Coordinates of C-alpha atoms in Angstrom, one line a residue:
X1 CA 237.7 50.6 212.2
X2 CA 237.1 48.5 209.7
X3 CA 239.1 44.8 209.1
X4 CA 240.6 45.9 206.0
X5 CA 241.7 49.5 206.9
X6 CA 243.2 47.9 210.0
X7 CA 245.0 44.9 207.5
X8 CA 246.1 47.9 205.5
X9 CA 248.0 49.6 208.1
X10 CA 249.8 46.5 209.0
X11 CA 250.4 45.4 205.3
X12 CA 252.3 49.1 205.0
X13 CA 254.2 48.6 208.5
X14 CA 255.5 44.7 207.3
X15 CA 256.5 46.5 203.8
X16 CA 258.7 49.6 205.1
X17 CA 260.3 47.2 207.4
X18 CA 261.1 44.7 204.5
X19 CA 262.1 47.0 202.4
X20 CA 263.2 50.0 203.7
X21 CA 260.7 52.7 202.8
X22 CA 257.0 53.3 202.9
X23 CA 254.4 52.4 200.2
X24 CA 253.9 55.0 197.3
X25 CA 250.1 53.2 197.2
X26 CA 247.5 50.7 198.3
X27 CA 245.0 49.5 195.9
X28 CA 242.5 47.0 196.4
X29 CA 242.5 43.8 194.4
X30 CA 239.4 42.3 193.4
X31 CA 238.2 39.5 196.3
X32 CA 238.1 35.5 195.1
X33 CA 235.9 32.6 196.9
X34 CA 237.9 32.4 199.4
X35 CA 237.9 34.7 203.0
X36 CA 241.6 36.3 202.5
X37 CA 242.1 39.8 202.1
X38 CA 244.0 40.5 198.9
X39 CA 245.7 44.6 198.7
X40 CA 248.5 45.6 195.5
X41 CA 251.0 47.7 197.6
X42 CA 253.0 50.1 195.1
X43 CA 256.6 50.9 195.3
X44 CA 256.7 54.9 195.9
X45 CA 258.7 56.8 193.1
X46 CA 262.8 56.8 193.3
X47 CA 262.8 53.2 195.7
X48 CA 265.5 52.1 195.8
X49 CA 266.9 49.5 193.8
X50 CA 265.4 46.1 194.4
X51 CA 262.3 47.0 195.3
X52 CA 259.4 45.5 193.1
X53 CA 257.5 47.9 191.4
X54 CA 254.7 46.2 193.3
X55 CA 253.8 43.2 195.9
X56 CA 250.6 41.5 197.1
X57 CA 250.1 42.1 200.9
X58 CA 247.8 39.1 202.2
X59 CA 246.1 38.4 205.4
X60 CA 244.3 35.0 206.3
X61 CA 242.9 34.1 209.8
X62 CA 243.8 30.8 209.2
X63 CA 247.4 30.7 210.2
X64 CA 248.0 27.1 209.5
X65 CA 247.2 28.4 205.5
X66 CA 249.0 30.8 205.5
X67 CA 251.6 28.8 207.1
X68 CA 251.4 25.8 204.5
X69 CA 251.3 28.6 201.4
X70 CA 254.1 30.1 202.6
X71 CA 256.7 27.0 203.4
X72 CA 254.8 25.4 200.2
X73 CA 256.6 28.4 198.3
X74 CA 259.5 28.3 199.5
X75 CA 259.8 24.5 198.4
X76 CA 258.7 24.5 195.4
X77 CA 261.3 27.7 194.7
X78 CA 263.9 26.1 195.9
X79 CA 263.5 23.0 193.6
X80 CA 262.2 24.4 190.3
X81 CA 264.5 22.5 187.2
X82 CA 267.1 24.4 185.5
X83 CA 264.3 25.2 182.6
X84 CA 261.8 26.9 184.6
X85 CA 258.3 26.0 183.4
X86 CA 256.1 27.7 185.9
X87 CA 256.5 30.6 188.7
X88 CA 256.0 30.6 192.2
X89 CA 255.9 33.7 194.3
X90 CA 258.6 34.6 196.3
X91 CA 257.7 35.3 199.6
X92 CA 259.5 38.8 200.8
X93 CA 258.2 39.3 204.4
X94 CA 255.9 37.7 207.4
X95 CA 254.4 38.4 210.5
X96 CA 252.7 35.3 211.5
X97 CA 251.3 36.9 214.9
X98 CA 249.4 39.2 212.6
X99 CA 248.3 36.4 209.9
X100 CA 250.1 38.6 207.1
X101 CA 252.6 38.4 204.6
X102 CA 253.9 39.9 201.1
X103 CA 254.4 37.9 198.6
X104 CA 255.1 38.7 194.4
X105 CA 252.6 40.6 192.2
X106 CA 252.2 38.1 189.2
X107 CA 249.7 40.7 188.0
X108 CA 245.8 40.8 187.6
X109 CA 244.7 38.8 185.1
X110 CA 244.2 35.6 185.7
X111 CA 244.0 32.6 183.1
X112 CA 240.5 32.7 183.5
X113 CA 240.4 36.3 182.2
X114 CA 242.6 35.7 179.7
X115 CA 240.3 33.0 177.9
X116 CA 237.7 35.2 178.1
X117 CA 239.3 38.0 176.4
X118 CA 241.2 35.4 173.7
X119 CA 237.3 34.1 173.6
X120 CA 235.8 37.6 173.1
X121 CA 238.5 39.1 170.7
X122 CA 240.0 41.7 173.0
X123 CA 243.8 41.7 172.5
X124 CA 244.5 41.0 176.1
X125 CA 248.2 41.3 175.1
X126 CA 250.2 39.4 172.2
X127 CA 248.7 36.1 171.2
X128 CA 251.9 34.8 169.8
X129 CA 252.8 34.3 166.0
X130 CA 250.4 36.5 163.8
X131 CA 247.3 34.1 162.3
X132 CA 246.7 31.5 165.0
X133 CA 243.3 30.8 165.6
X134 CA 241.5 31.4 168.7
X135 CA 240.7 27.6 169.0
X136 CA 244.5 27.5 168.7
X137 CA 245.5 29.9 171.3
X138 CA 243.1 28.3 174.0
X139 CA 244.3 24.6 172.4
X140 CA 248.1 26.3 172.6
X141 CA 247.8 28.1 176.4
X142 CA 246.0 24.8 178.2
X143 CA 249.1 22.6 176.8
X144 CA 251.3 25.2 178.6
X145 CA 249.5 25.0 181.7
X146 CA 249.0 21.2 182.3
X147 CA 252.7 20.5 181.0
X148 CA 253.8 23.4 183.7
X149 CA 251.5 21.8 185.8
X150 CA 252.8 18.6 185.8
X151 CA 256.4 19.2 186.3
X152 CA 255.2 21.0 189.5
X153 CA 253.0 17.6 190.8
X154 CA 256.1 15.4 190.0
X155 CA 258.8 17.4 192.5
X156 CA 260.1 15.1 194.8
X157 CA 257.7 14.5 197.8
X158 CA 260.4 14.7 199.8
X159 CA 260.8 18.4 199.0
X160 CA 257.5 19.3 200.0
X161 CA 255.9 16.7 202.2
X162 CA 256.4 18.2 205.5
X163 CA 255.3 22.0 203.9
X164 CA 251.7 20.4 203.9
X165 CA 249.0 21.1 206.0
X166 CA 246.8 18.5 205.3
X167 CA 246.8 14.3 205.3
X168 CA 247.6 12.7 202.3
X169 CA 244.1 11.9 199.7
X170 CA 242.3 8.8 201.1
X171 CA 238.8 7.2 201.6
X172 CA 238.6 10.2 204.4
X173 CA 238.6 12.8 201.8
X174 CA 236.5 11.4 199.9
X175 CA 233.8 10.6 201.9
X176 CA 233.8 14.3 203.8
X177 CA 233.0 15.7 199.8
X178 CA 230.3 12.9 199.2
X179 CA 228.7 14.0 202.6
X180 CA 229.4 17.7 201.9
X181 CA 227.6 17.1 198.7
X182 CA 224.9 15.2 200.1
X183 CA 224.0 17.8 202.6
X184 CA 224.9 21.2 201.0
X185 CA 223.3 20.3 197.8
X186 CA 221.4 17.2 197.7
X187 CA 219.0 18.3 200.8
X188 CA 218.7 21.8 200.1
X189 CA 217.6 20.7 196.5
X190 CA 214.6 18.5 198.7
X191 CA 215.6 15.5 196.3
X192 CA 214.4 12.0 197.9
X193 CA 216.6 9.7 198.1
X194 CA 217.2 6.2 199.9
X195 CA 220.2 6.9 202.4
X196 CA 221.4 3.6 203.7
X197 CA 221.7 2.7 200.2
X198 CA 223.5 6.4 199.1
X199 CA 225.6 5.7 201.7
X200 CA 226.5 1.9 200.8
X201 CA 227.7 4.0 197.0
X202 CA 229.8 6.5 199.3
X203 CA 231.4 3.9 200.9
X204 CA 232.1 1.9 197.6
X205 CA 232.9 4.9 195.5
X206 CA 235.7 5.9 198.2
X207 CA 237.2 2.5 198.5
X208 CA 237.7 3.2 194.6
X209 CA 239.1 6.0 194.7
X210 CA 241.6 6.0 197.2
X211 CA 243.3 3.4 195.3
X212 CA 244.6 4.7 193.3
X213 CA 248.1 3.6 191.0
X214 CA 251.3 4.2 192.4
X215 CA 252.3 6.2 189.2
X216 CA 249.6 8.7 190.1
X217 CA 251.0 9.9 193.4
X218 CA 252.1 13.4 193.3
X219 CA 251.8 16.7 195.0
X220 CA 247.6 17.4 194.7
X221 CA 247.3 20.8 194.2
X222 CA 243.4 20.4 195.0
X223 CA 242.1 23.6 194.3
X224 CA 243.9 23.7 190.3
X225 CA 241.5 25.5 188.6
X226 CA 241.7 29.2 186.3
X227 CA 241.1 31.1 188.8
X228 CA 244.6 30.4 190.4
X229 CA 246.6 30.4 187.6
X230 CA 248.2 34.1 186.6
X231 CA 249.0 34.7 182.8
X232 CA 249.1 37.6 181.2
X233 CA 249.5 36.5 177.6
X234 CA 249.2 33.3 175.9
X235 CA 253.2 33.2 175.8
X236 CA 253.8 34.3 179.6
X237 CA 254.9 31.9 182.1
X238 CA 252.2 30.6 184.2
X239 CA 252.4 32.0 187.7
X240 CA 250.6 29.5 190.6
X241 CA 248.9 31.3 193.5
X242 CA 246.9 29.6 196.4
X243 CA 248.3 26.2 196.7
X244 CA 247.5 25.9 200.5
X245 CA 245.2 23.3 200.3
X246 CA 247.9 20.7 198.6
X247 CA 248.9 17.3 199.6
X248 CA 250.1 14.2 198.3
X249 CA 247.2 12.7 196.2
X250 CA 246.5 11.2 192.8
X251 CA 247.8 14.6 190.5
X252 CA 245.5 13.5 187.8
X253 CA 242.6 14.9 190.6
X254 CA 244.0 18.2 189.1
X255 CA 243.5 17.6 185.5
X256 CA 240.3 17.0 185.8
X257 CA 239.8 19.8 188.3
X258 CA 241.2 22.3 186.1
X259 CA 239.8 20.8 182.6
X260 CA 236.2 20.7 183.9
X261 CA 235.9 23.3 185.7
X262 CA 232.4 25.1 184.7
X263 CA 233.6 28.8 184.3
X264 CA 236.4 28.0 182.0
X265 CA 233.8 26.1 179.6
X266 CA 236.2 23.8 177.3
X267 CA 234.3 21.6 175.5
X268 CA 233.5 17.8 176.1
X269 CA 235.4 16.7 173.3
X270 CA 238.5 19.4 174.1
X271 CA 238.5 18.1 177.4
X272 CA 239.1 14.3 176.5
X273 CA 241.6 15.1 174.6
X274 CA 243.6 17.4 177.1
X275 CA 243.1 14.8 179.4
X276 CA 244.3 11.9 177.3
X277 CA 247.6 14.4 176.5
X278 CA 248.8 15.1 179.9
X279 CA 248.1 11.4 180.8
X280 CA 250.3 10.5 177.9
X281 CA 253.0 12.7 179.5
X282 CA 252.7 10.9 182.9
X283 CA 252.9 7.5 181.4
X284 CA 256.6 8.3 179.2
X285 CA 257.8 10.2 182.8
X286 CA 256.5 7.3 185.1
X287 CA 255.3 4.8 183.4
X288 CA 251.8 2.9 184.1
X289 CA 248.9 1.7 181.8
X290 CA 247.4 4.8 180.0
X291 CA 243.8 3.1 180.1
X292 CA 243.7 2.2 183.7
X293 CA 244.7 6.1 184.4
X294 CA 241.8 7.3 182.2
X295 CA 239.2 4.9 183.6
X296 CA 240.6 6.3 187.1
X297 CA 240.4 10.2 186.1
X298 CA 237.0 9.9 185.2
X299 CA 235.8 8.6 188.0
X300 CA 237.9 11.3 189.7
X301 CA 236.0 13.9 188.0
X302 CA 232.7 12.8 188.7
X303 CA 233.2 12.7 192.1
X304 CA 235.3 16.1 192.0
X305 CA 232.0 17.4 190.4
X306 CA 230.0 16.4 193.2
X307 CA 232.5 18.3 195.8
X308 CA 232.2 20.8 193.3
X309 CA 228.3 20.9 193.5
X310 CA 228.6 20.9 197.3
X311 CA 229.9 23.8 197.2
X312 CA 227.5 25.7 194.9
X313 CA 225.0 24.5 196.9
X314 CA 226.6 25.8 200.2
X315 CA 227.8 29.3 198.6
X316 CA 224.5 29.5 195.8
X317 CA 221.5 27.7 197.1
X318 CA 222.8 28.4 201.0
X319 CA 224.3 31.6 201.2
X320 CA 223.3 33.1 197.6
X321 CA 226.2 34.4 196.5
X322 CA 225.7 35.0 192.8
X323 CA 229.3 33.5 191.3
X324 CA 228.4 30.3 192.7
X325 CA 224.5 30.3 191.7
X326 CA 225.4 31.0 188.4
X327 CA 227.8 27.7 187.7
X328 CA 225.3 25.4 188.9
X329 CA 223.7 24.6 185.6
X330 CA 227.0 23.9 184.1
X331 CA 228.4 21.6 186.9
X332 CA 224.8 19.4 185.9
X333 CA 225.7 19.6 182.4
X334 CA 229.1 18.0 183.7
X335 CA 227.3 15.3 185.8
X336 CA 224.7 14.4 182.9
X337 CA 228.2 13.9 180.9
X338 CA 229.4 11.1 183.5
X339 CA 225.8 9.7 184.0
X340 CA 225.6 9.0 179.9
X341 CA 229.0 7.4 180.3
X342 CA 228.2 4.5 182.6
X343 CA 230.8 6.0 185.5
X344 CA 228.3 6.0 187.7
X345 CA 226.7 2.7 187.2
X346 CA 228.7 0.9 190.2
X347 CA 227.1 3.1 192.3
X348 CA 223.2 2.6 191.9
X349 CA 221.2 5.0 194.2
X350 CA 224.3 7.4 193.5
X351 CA 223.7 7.3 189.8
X352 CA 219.6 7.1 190.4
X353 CA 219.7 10.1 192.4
X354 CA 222.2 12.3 189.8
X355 CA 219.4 11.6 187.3
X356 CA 216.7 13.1 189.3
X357 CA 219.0 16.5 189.5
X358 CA 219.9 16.8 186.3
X359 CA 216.4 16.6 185.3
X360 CA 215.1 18.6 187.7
X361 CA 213.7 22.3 186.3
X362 CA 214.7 24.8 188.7
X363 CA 218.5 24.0 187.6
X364 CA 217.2 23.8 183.8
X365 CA 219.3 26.1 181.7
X366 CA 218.9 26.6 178.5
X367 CA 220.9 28.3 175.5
X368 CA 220.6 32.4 175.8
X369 CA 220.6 34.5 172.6
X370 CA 223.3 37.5 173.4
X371 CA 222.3 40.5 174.0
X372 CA 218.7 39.4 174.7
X373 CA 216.9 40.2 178.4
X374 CA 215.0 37.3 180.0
X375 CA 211.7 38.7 182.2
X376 CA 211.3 35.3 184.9
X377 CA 208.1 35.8 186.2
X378 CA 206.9 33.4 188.9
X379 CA 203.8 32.3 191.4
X380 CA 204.7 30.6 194.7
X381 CA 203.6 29.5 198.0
X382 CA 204.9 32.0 200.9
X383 CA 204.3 28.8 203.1
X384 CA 206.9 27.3 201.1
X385 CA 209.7 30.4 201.5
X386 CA 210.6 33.0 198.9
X387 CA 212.0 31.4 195.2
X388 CA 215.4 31.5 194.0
X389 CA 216.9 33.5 192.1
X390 CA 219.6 31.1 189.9
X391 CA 220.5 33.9 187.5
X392 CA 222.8 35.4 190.1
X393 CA 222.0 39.3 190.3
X394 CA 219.7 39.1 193.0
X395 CA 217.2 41.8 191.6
X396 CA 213.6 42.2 190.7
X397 CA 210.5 42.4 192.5
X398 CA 208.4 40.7 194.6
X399 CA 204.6 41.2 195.1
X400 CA 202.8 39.9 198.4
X401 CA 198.9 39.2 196.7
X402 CA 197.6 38.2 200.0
X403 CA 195.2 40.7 200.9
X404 CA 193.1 40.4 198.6
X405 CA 190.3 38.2 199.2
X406 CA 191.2 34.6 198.7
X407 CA 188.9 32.4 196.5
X408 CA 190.6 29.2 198.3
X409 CA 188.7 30.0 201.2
X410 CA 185.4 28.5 199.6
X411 CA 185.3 24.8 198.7
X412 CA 183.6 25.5 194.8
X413 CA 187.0 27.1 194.0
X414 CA 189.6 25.4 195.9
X415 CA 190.5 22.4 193.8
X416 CA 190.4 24.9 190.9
X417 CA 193.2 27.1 189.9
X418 CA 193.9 31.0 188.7
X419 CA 194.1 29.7 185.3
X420 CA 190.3 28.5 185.5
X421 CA 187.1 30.8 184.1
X422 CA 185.1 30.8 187.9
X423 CA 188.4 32.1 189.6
X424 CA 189.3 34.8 186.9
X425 CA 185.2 35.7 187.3
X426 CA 185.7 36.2 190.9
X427 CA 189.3 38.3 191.0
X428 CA 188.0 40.3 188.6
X429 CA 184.5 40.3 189.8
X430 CA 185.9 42.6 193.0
X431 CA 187.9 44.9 191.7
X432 CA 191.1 45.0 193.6
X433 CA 193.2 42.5 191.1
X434 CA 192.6 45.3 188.2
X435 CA 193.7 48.5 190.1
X436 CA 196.7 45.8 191.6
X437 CA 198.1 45.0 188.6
X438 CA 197.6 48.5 187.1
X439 CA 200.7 49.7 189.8
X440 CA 202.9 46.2 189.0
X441 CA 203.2 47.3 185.3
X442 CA 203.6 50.8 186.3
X443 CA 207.2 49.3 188.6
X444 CA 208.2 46.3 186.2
X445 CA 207.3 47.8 182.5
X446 CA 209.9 50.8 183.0
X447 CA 212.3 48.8 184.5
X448 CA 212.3 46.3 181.3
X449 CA 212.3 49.3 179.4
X450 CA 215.7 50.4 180.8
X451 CA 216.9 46.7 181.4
X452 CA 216.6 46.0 177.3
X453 CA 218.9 49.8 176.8
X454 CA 221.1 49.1 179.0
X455 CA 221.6 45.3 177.7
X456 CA 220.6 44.0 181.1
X457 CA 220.5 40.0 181.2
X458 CA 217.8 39.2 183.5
X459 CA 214.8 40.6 185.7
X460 CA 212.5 38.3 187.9
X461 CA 209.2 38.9 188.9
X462 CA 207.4 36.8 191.5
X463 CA 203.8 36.9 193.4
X464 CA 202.9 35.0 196.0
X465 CA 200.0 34.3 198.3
X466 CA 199.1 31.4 200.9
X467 CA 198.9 28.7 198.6
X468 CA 200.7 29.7 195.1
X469 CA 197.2 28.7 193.3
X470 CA 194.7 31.3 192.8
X471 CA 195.8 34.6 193.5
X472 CA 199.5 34.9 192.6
X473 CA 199.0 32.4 189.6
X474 CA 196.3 34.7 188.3
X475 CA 198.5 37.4 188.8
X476 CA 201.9 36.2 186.9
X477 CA 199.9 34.7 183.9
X478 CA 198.2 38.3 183.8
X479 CA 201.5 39.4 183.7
X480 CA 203.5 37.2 181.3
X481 CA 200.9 37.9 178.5
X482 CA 201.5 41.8 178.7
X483 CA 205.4 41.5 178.8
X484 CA 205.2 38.8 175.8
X485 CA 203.1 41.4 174.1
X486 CA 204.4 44.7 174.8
X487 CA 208.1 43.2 174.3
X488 CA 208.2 40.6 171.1
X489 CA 212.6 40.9 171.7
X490 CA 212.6 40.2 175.1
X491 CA 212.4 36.4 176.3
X492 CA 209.9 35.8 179.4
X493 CA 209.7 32.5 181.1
X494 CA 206.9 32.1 183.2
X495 CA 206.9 29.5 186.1
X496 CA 204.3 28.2 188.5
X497 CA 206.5 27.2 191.3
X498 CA 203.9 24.6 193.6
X499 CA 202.5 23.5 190.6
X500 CA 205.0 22.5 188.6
X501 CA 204.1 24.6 185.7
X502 CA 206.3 26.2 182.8
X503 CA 205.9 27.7 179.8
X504 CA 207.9 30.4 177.6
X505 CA 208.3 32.5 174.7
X506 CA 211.5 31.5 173.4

């Protein structure tokens, strides 16, 4: 039997012993980042009276998580002000043998999925007085958040210290995300880089960070970000979810987490300003020096964008989940921002080696026209492993061009490439490249076809042979120019991977 049929059984066992009858419904709810099982259990018709319409039934194999969420909760419940600014779910029922629990259904939507439908122009709910902008609403709903978010960070520690799983924020915890960084992204990107001297900038960098001022010292929520923020409208209350991870920290770390965070997509400019707001708010509650507290955020957030870029690299580049893939050209766009700034300039080879991403052009991404399909087609090296795939779907076709006979085998045409005249001659002079890329179009041309109706975003192509310099080469130019032509509306991007070459349409 499978995990989640097995976590289902148990959800419904916990819920008709909490409350008294059996579910009228499970339903799935849509999985996150993280390894938890997620199911929406629904009340059956006539329950009784106070039983919730609905209730989230979770399981984690981490028990010390589920643990801190849970007692985490329950502290922060108990201490909310008279005014309540934000919600925190109740916690109805747990079986910590069994790594389950129920806890209350803010809903599905997210305040991730509520920009994006305030963004789009669906309704999404009300938006508040009639005539606000949408720059208004977003403007409006952050304020909400980060003031909501701020009165949670300033509850007394000693409400919620010993809730915690983890040690409070310190050089530690900064150093594990610099290495986490360095080894889940900066390796698997095959950037060079001098590491005695990267690791003299780590060292620096989290002597800089961990002290931080006094005035700062909150509950960290650490992973604050859209995602984990439930809010149905505009006007709702903001619900938090998934604060397991929390400890006492500098609670400007979640600011910046939340403000430049790639999927939510607030501009550079929006972002400054947000930040400057909710440090205003800190300063009148605590006190402190307003510029010191900016200087230290934005350190804070170009480190939190390295962590942040760890973990694409572990999830994208590592494991190729498509979510994660997706965000890395944004998190660079992010980093460029704090390279441009000077943040980075205490750190040299740090700051040396951020360049060389951000410049490099597999994690190039440029402005897309909506609506418009992109055709990638690419030559590589099978020596060298299969290419990437950074738009996230996974799809397209590859074509193995190593049987046919390989011009790289005589030394007149080795140094050449299949770009030059004498290499073309000889492809084409036996036959088999003709009748090979005869069946290609017959596979790639319809599916472009259907890929353009169906308002598709992206198709890759790829050929590869020993080398990535005759054969395959030949084969994606050959290719590119028949897409370009047969498809004037569709944008093709044509890359020679081992050679370094690029060149588009668009």
């Amino acid at each position: 039997m499978k995990l989640k049929e097995i976590i289902k059984g148990e959800l419904s066992e916990l819920y008709a012993r909490r409350f008294g009858v059996a579910p009228g419904g499970v339903e799935d709810v849509a999985e996150g980042g993280s390894s938890r099982i997620y199911l929406r259990i629904l009340a059956p018709e006539g329950a009784p009276e106070g039983v919730p319409p609905t209730v989230v039934g979770t399981y984690g194999a981490d028990r010390a998580e589920n643990e801190a969420f849970c007692r985490l909760a329950e502290a922060f419940r108990r201490t909310r002000p008279s005014v309540a600014r934000y919600a925190i779910p109740a916690i109805y029922a747990r079986d910590d043998e069994k790594g389950i629990y129920l806890q209350e259904d803010f809903g599905s939507r997210s305040l991730s999925d509520l920009l994006a439908a305030v963004r789009g122009g669906g309704d999404g709910g009300s938006y508040g007085e009639v005539g606000r902008t949408v720059e208004r609403i977003v403007r409006d709903t952050v304020c909400v958040v980060l003031d909501s978010l701020l009165t949670l960070q300033t509850t007394p520690e000693r409400e919620w210290r010993d809730a915690t799983l983890n040690e409070p924020f310190g050089r530690q915890r900064v150093l594990w995300d610099l290495n986490y960084f360095k080894y889940s992204f900066l390796k698997v990107a095959d950037l060079v880089f001098d590491e005695p001297l990267l690791e003299a900038d780590f060292q620096s960098m989290a002597s800089d960070l961990a002290g931080y001022p006094e005035e700062l010292a909150g509950f960290m929520y650490r992973d604050f970000q859209s995602r984990n923020v439930m809010m149905a409208t505009p006007d709702a209350l903001p619900g938090f979810i998934d604060f397991q991870g929390g400890m006492a920290g500098p609670v400007v770390y979640d600011a910046v987490s939340f403000l430049w965070q790639v999927k939510a997509g607030f501009p550079a400019e929006f972002r400054t300003e947000m930040l400057r707001r909710y440090v205003g708010r800190l300063v009148e509650m605590r006190g402190g020096d307003a510029g010191e507290f900016m200087a230290y955020a934005s350190r804070l957030a170009a480190w939190r964008t390295l962590q942040v870029l760890g973990a694409y690299g572990f999830r994208g580049l590592i494991e190729k989940k498509s979510h994660f893939l997706q965000s890395i050209p944004g998190a660079l766009r992010n980093l460029e921002e704090f390279v441009a700034g000077g943040v980075l300039a205490p750190y040299p080879e740090l700051e040396r080696v951020c360049r060389g991403l951000i410049s490099m052009p597999r994690f190039r991404h440029e402005e897309r026209l909506p609506g418009r399909l992109r055709v990638q087609i690419l030559s590589f090296s099978y020596k060298k492993g299969y290419p990437e795939n950074l738009t996230g779907n996974g799809g397209g076709y590859v074509f193995d061009c190593r049987w046919m006979h390989n011009p790289g085998r005589y030394d007149e045409y080795r140094p050449l490439t299949g770009r030059d005249k004498e290499v073309i001659d000889f492809l084409e002079g036996t036959g088999e490249v003709q009748k090979f890329l005869e069946n290609v179009c017959g596979l790639v041309c319809p599916a472009v076809e259907v890929y353009r109706r169906r308002g598709f975003s992206d198709l890759q192509v790829a050929f590869g042979c020993t080398g990535g310099r005759h054969r395959s080469l030949y084969c994606a130019e050959r290719l590119y120019g028949i897409i370009t032509a047969a498809y004037p509306d569709v944008e093709v991007e044509l890359i020679h991977r081992e050679r370094g070459w690029r060149k588009s349409n668009f």
